[in-house]
Amino acid sequence: PLTFKLTLTANETLEAGSYWVTLACLIDGCVAGGDTIKATVSTQPSLDLRARVFTGPSEGLALSTSYGYTCIDGSISWSPSTYSSESSGYGSWIYKYKVEGPLIGPLCVKFSHSDDYTGPSGKWVKQVCVLSEDLWQVAWQQDLVDEDSATYIEVELGELTGEVNVAFRLLSSSPSSWAASWSWSKPPYIYVKDKVRVEGLRSGETVRLYDAATNELIGQATCPDGQSSVVIETTPSSLSPCRRCYFEFQLLDGSTWTSPSVTVYGGDVWELVN
């Protein structure tokens, strides 16, 4: 299916209010399809979310010929099977999350996890991996015996470009007849720590980001000459991964516009529509 974003700008003579707008697809001058949407015309600015680091999709994969595994969002399990020999009980099973981007800084993943493994150490490891530009790297790992149930772990994955996949992997490097299971918070938080991009600005305009609960200023930036966007670097760990915030814009005409409160994730791209 064809997916696209469409921006409609109202004529200056159109009065504020709600209107029905028909969108039609023309092929060789003939209407091939159409739809009607309700649009609101406002004389006030608005704030739109243009991009978020992670919105999906996700996928489970088995990198082994072993029987008796399950790999679903938030969990990987393996158990011995009467149809598999001990030698086929090793390999790896991954669950990966595709990062849409764009990335404006180092990528992070935050998750809690647990397991009910009762076997010996040295048989299974749990890993967080990242695949970027065909390079597969392990960012974090522990023996499955080690238990961090209900503990949130933040792993910095580094500066990444292109298509990025973050994967949770359960791996055995030697034959094992011990059942293994690992679960993590679903979905994990994937974000760029303490950075937000704001677009749709004019040179000299200033944007400030406030905590909606405390009205504390957590970051600000002024749009430089010749640019239309800024990256706000917030106070340490203020967006790790998210919080409820509002934006305040100091516009060139001297007026100030404050947005409604919104949930802001580190790495978000927001646009001022004015």
CSV table of C-alpha atoms in Angstrom, one decimal, residues 77 105 129 187 234:
chain,number,residue,atom,x,y,z
A,77,SER,CA,11.5,-19.6,25.6
A,105,GLY,CA,22.0,11.4,19.0
A,129,CYS,CA,22.2,-6.5,20.3
A,187,PRO,CA,7.8,-3.1,24.2
A,234,THR,CA,17.6,18.8,28.1
